[in-house]
PDB file of C-alpha atoms in Angstrom:
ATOM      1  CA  UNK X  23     -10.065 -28.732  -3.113  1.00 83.00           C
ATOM      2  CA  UNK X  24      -7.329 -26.367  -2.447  1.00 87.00           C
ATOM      3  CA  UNK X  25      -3.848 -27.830  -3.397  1.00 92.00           C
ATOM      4  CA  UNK X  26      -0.875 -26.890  -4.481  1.00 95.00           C
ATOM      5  CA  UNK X  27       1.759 -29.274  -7.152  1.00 96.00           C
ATOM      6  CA  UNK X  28       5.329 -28.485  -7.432  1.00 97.00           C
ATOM      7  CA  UNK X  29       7.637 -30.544 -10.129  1.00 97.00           C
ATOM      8  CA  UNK X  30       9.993 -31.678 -10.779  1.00 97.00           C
ATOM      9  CA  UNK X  31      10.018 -33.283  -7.566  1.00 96.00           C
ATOM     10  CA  UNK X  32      13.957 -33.057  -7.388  1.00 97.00           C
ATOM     11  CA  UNK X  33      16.319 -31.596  -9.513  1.00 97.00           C
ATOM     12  CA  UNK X  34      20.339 -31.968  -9.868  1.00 98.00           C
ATOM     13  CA  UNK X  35      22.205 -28.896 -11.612  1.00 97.00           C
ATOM     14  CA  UNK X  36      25.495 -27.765 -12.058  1.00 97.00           C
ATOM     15  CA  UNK X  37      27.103 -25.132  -9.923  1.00 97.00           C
ATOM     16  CA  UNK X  38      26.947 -21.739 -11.924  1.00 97.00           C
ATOM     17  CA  UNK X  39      24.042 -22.612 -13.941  1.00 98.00           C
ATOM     18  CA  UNK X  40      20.105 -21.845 -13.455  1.00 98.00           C
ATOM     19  CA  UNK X  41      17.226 -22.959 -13.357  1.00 98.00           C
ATOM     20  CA  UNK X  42      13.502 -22.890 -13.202  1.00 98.00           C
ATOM     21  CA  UNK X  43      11.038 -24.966 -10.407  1.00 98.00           C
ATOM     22  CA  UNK X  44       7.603 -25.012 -11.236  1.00 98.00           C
ATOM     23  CA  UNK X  45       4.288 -24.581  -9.366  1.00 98.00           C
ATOM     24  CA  UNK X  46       0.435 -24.907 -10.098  1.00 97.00           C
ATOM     25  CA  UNK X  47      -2.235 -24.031  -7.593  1.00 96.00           C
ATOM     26  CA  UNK X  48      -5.621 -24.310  -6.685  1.00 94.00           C
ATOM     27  CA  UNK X  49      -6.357 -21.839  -3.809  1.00 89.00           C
ATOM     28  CA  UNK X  50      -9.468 -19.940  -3.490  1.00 87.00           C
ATOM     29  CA  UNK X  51     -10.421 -17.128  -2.250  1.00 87.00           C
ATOM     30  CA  UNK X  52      -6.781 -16.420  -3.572  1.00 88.00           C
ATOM     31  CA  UNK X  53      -4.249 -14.216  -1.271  1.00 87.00           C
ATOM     32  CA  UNK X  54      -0.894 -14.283  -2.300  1.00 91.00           C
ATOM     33  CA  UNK X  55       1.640 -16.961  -3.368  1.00 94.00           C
ATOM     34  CA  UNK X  56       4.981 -17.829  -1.314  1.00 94.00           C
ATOM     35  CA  UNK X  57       8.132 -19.038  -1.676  1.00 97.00           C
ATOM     36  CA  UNK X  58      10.170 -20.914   1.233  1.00 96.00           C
ATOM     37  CA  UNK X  59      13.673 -22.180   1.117  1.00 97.00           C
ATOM     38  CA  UNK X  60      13.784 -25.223   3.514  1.00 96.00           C
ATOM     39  CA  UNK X  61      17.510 -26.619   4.210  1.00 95.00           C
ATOM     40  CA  UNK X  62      18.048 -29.919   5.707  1.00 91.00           C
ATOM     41  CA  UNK X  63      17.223 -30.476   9.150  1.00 87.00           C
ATOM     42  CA  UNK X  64      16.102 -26.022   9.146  1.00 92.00           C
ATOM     43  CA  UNK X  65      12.885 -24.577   9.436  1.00 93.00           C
ATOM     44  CA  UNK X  66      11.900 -22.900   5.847  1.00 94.00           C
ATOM     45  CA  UNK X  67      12.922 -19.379   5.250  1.00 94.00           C
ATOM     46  CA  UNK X  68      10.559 -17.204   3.333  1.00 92.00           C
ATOM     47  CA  UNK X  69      11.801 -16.025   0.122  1.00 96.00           C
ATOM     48  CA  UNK X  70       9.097 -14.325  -1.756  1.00 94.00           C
ATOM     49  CA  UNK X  71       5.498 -13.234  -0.976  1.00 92.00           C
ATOM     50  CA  UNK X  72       3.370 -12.219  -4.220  1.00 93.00           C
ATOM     51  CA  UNK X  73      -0.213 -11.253  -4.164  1.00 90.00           C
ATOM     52  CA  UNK X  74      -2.421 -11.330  -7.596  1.00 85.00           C
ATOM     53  CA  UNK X  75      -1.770  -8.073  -8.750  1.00 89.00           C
ATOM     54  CA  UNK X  76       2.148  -8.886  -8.947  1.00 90.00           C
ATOM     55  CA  UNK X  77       3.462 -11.011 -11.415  1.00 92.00           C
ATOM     56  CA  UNK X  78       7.456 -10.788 -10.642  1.00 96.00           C
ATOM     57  CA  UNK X  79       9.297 -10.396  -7.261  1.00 96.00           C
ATOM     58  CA  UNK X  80      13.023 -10.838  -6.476  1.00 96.00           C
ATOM     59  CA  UNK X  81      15.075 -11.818  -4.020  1.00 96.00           C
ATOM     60  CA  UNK X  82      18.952 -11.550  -4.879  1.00 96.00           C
ATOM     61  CA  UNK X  83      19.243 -14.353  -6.854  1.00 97.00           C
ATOM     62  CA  UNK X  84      15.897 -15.498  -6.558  1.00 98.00           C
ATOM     63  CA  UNK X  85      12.971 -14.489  -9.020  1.00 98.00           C
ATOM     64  CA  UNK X  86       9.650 -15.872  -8.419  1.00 98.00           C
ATOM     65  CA  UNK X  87       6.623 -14.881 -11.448  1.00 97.00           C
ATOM     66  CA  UNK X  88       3.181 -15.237 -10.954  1.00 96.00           C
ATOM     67  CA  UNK X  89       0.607 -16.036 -13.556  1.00 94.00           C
ATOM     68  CA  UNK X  90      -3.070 -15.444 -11.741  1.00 90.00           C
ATOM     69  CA  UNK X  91      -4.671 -16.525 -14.717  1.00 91.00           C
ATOM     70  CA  UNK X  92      -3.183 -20.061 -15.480  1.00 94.00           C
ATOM     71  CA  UNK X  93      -2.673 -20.226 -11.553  1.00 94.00           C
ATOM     72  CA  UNK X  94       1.080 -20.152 -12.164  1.00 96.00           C
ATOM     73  CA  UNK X  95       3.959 -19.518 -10.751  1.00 97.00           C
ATOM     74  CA  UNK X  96       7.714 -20.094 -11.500  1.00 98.00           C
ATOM     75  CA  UNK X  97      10.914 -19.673  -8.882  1.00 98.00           C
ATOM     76  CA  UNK X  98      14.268 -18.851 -11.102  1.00 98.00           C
ATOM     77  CA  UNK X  99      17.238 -18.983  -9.613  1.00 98.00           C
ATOM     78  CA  UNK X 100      20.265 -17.456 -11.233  1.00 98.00           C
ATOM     79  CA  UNK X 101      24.086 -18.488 -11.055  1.00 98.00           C
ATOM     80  CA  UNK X 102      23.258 -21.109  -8.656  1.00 97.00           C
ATOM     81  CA  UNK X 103      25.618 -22.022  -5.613  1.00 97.00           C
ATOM     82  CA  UNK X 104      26.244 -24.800  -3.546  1.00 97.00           C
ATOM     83  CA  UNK X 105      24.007 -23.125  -0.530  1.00 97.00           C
ATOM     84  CA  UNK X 106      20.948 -23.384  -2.817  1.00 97.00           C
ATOM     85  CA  UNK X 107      21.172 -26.969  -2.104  1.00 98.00           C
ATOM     86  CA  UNK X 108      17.947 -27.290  -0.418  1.00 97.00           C
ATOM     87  CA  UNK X 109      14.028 -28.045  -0.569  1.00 97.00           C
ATOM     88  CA  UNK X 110      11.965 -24.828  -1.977  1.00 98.00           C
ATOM     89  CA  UNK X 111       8.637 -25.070  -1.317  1.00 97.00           C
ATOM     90  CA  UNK X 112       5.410 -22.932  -3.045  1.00 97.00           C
ATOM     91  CA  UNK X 113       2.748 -21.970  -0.853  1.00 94.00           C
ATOM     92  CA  UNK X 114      -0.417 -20.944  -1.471  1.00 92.00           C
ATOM     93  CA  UNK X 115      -2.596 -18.644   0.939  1.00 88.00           C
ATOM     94  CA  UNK X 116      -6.646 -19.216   1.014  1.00 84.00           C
ATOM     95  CA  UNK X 117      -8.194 -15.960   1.878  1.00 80.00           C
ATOM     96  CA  UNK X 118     -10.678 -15.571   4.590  1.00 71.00           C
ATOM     97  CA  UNK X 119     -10.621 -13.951   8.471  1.00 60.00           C
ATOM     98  CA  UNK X 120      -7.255 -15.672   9.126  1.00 63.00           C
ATOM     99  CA  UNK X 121      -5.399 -16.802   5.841  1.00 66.00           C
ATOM    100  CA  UNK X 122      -4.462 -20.686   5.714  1.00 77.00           C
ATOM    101  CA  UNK X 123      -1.321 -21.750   3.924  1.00 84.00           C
ATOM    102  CA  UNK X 124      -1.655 -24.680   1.621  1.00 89.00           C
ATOM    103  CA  UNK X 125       1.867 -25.945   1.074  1.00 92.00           C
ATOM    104  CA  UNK X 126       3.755 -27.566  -1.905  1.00 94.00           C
ATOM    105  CA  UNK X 127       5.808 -30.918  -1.573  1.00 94.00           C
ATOM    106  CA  UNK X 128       8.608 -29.187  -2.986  1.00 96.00           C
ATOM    107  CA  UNK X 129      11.367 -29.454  -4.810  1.00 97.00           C
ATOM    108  CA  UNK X 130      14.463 -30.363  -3.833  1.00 97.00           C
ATOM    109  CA  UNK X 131      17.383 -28.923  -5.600  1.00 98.00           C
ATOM    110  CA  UNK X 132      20.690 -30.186  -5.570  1.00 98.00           C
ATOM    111  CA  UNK X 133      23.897 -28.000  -6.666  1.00 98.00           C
ATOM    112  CA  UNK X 134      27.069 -30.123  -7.358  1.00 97.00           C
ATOM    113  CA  UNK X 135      30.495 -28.694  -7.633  1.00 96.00           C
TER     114      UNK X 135
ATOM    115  CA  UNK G   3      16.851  -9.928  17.974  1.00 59.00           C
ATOM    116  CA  UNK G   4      16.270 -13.847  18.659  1.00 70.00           C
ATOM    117  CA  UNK G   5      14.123 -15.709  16.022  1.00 92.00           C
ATOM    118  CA  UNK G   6      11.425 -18.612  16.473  1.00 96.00           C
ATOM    119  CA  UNK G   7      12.795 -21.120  18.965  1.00 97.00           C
ATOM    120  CA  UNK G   8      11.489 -24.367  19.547  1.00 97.00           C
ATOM    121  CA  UNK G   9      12.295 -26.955  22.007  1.00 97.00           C
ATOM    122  CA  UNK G  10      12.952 -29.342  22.486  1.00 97.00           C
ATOM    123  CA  UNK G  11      14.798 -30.323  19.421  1.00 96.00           C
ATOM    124  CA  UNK G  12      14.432 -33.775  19.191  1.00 96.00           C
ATOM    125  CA  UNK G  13      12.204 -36.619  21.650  1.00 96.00           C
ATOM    126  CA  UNK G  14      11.395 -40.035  21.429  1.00 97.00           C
ATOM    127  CA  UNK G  15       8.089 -41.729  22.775  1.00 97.00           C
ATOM    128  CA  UNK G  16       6.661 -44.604  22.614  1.00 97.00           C
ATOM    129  CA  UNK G  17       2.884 -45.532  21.250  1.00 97.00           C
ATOM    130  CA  UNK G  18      -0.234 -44.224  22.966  1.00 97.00           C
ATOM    131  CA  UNK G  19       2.229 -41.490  25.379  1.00 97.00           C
ATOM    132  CA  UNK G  20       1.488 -38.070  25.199  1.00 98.00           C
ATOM    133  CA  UNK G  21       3.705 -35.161  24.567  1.00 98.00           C
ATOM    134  CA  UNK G  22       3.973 -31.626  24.705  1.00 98.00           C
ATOM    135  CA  UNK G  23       6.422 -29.027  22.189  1.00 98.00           C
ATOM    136  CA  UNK G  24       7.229 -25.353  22.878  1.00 98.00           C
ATOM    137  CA  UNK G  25       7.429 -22.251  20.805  1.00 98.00           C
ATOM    138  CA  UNK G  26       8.621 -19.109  21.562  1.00 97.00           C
ATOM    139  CA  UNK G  27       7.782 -16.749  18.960  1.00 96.00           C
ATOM    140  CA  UNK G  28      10.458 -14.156  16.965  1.00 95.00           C
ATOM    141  CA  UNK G  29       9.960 -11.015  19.227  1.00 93.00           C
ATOM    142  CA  UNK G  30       7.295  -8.534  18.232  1.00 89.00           C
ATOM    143  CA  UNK G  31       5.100 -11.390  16.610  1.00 91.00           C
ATOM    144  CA  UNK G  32       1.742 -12.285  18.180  1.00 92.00           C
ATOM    145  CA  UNK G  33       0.905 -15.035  16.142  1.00 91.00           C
ATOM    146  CA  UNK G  34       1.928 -19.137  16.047  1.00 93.00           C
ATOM    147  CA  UNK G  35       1.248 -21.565  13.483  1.00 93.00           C
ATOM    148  CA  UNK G  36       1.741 -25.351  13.809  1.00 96.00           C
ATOM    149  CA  UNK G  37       2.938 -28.015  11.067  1.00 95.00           C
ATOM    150  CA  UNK G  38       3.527 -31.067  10.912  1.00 96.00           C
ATOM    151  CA  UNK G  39       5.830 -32.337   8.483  1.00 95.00           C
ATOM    152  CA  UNK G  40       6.570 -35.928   7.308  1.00 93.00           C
ATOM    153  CA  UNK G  41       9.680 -36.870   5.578  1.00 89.00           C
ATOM    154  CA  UNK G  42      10.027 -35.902   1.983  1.00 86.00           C
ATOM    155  CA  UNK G  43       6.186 -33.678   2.448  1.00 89.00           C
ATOM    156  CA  UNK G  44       6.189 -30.538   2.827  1.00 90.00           C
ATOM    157  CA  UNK G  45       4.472 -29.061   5.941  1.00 92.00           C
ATOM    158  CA  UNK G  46       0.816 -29.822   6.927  1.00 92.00           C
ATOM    159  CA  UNK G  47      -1.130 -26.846   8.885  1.00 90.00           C
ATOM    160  CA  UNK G  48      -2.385 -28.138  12.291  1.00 94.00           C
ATOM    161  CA  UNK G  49      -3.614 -24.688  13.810  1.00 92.00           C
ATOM    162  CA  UNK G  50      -2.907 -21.158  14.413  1.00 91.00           C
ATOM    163  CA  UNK G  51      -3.366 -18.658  17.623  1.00 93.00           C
ATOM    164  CA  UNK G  52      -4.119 -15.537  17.816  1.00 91.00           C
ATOM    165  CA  UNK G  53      -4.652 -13.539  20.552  1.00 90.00           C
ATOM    166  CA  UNK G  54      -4.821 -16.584  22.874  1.00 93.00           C
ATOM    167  CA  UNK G  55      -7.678 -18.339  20.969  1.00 93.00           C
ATOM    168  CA  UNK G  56      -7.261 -20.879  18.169  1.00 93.00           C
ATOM    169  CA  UNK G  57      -8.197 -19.471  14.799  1.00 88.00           C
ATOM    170  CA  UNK G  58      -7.640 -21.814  12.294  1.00 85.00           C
ATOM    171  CA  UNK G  59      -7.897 -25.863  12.402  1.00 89.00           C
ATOM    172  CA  UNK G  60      -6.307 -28.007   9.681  1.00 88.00           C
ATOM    173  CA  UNK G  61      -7.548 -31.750   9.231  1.00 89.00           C
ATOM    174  CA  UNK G  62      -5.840 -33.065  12.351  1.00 95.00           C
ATOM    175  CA  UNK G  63      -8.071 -34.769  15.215  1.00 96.00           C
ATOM    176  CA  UNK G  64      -8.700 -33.790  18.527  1.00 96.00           C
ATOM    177  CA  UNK G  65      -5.650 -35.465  19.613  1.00 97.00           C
ATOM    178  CA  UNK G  66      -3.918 -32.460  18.643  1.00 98.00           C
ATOM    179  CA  UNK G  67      -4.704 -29.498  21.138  1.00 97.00           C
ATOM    180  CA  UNK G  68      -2.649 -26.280  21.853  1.00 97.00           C
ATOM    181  CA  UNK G  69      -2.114 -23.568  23.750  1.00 97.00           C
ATOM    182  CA  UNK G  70      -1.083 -19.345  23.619  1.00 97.00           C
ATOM    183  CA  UNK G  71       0.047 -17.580  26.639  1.00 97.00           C
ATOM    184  CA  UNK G  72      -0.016 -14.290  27.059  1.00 96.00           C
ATOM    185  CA  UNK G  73       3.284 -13.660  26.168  1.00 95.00           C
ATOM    186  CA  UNK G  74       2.724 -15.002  23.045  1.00 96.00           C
ATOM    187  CA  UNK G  75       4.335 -18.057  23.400  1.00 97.00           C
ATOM    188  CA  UNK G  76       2.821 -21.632  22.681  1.00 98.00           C
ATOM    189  CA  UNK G  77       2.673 -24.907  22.992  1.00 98.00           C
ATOM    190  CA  UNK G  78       1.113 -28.137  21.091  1.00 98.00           C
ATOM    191  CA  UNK G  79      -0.046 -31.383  23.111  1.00 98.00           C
ATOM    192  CA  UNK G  80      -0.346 -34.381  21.068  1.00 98.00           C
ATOM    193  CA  UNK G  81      -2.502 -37.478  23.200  1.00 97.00           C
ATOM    194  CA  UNK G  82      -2.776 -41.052  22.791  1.00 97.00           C
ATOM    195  CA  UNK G  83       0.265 -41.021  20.028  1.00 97.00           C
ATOM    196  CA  UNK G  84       0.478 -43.132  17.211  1.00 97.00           C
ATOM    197  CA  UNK G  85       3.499 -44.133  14.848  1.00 96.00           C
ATOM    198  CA  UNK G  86       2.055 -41.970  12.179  1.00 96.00           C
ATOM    199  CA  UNK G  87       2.746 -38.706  14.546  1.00 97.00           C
ATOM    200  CA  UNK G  88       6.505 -39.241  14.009  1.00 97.00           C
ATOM    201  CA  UNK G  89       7.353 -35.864  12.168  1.00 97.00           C
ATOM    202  CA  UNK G  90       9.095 -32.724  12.143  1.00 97.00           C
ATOM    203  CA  UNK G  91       6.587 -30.155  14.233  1.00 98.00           C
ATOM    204  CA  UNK G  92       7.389 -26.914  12.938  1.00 97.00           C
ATOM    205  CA  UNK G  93       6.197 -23.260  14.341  1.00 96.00           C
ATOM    206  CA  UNK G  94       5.478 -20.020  12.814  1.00 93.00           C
ATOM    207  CA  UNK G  95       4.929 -16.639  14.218  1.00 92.00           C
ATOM    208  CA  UNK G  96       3.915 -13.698  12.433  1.00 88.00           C
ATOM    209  CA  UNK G  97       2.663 -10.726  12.673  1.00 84.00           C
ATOM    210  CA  UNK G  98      -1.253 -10.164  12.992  1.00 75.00           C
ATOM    211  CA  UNK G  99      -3.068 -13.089  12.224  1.00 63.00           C
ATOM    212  CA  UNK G 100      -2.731 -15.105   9.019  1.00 57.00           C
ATOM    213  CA  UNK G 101      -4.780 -12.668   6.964  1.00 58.00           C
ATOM    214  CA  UNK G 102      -1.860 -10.382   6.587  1.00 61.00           C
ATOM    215  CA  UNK G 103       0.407 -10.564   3.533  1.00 68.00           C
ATOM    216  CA  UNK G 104       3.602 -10.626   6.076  1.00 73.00           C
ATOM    217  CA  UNK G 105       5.776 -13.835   6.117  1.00 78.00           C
ATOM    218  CA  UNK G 106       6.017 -15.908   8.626  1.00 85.00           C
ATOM    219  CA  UNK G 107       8.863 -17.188  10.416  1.00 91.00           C
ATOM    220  CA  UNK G 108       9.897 -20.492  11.002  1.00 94.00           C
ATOM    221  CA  UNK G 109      11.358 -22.614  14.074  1.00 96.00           C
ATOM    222  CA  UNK G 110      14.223 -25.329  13.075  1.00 95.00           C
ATOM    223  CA  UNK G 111      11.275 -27.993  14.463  1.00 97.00           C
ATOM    224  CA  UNK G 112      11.151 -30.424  16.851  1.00 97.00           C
ATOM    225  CA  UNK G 113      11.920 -33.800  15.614  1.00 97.00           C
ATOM    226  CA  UNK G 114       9.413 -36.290  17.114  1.00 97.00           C
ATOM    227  CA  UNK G 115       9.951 -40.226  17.002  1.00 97.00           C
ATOM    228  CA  UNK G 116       7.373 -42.602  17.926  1.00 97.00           C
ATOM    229  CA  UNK G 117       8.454 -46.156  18.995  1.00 94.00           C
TER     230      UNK G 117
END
């Protein structure tokens, strides 16, 4: 069964600090991994796209890492502000004629002053 | 360049009603996604068009159907509704189907309640 498990399932941190959110998958035929930040009320906002053969990909403050053999990946996010307050969510796309995106819970991340 | 817009934003119903949401797709895109997304989940695939024709099918029953224009743009009908459709419907659009490696582009939802 494809799925994809994202922990912790929330997360409070200190603004200026970092910190890592977690995600194991189970897609196959793999595609590529992805990384959405949702904010509250919003639509998610893509962050990352990784296929198998790339195992690091950043956005500004945003790293994402991708480990295709433990089915993997990580979303680091550096200096944090109060705007990453939000929901990030991993997503994982089953390969075929037209992908399908199996999404994460995700994680929701709270930055306080 | 105007994004994903969905409308409308919010609507109430009430059990067994039917209702039907709007996408436009971000220009240049040819392809919408649906999700449905209950509070606290994160987004469940209902189906995708391309090129006028559903594509993909998630594990949603026929009471969800939906529709691509030829301009792209979309709509979902949901029949006979039941409290368990109250959600956040979100669209995508993309570019060229799902089987791409582009990203797809999100709506701010419509916020459905079922009374």
């Amino acid at each position: 069964k494809n799925q994809v498990e994202q922990s912790p399932q929330s997360l409070i941190i200190l603004e200026g600090k970092n910190c890592t959110l977690q995600c194991n998958y189970t897609v196959s035929p793999f595609s590529n991994l992805r990384w959405y930040k949702q904010d509250t009320g919003r639509g998610p906002v893509s962050l990352t796209i990784m296929t198998f053969s790339e195992n690091t990909k950043s956005n500004g403050r945003y790293t994402a890492t991708l480990d295709a053999d433990t089915k993997q990946s990580s979303l680091h996010i550096t200096a944090s502000q109060l705007s990453d307050s939000a929901s990030y969510i991993c997503v994982g796309s089953v390969s075929g004629g037209y992908n399908k995106l199996i999404f994460g819970a995700g994680t929701r991340l709270a930055v306080h002053p | 360049d105007a994004g994903v817009t969905q409308s409308p934003t919010h609507l109430i119903k009430t059990r067994g009603q039917q209702v039907t949401l709007r996408c436009s797709p971000k220009s240049g895109h040819d392809t919408v996604s649906w999700y449905q997304q209950a509070l606290g989940q994160g987004p469940q695939f209902i189906f995708q068009y391309y090129e006028e024709e559903e594509r993909q099918r998630g594990n949603f029953p026929d009471r969800f159907s939906g529709h691509q224009f030829p301009n792209y743009s979309s709509e979902l009908n949901v029949n006979a509704l039941l409290l368990g459709d109250s959600a956040l419907y979100l669209c995508a659009s993309s570019l060229g189907g799902l089987g791409s490696n582009q990203p797809q582009h999100f709506g701010d939802g419509t916020r459905l309640s079922i009374l």
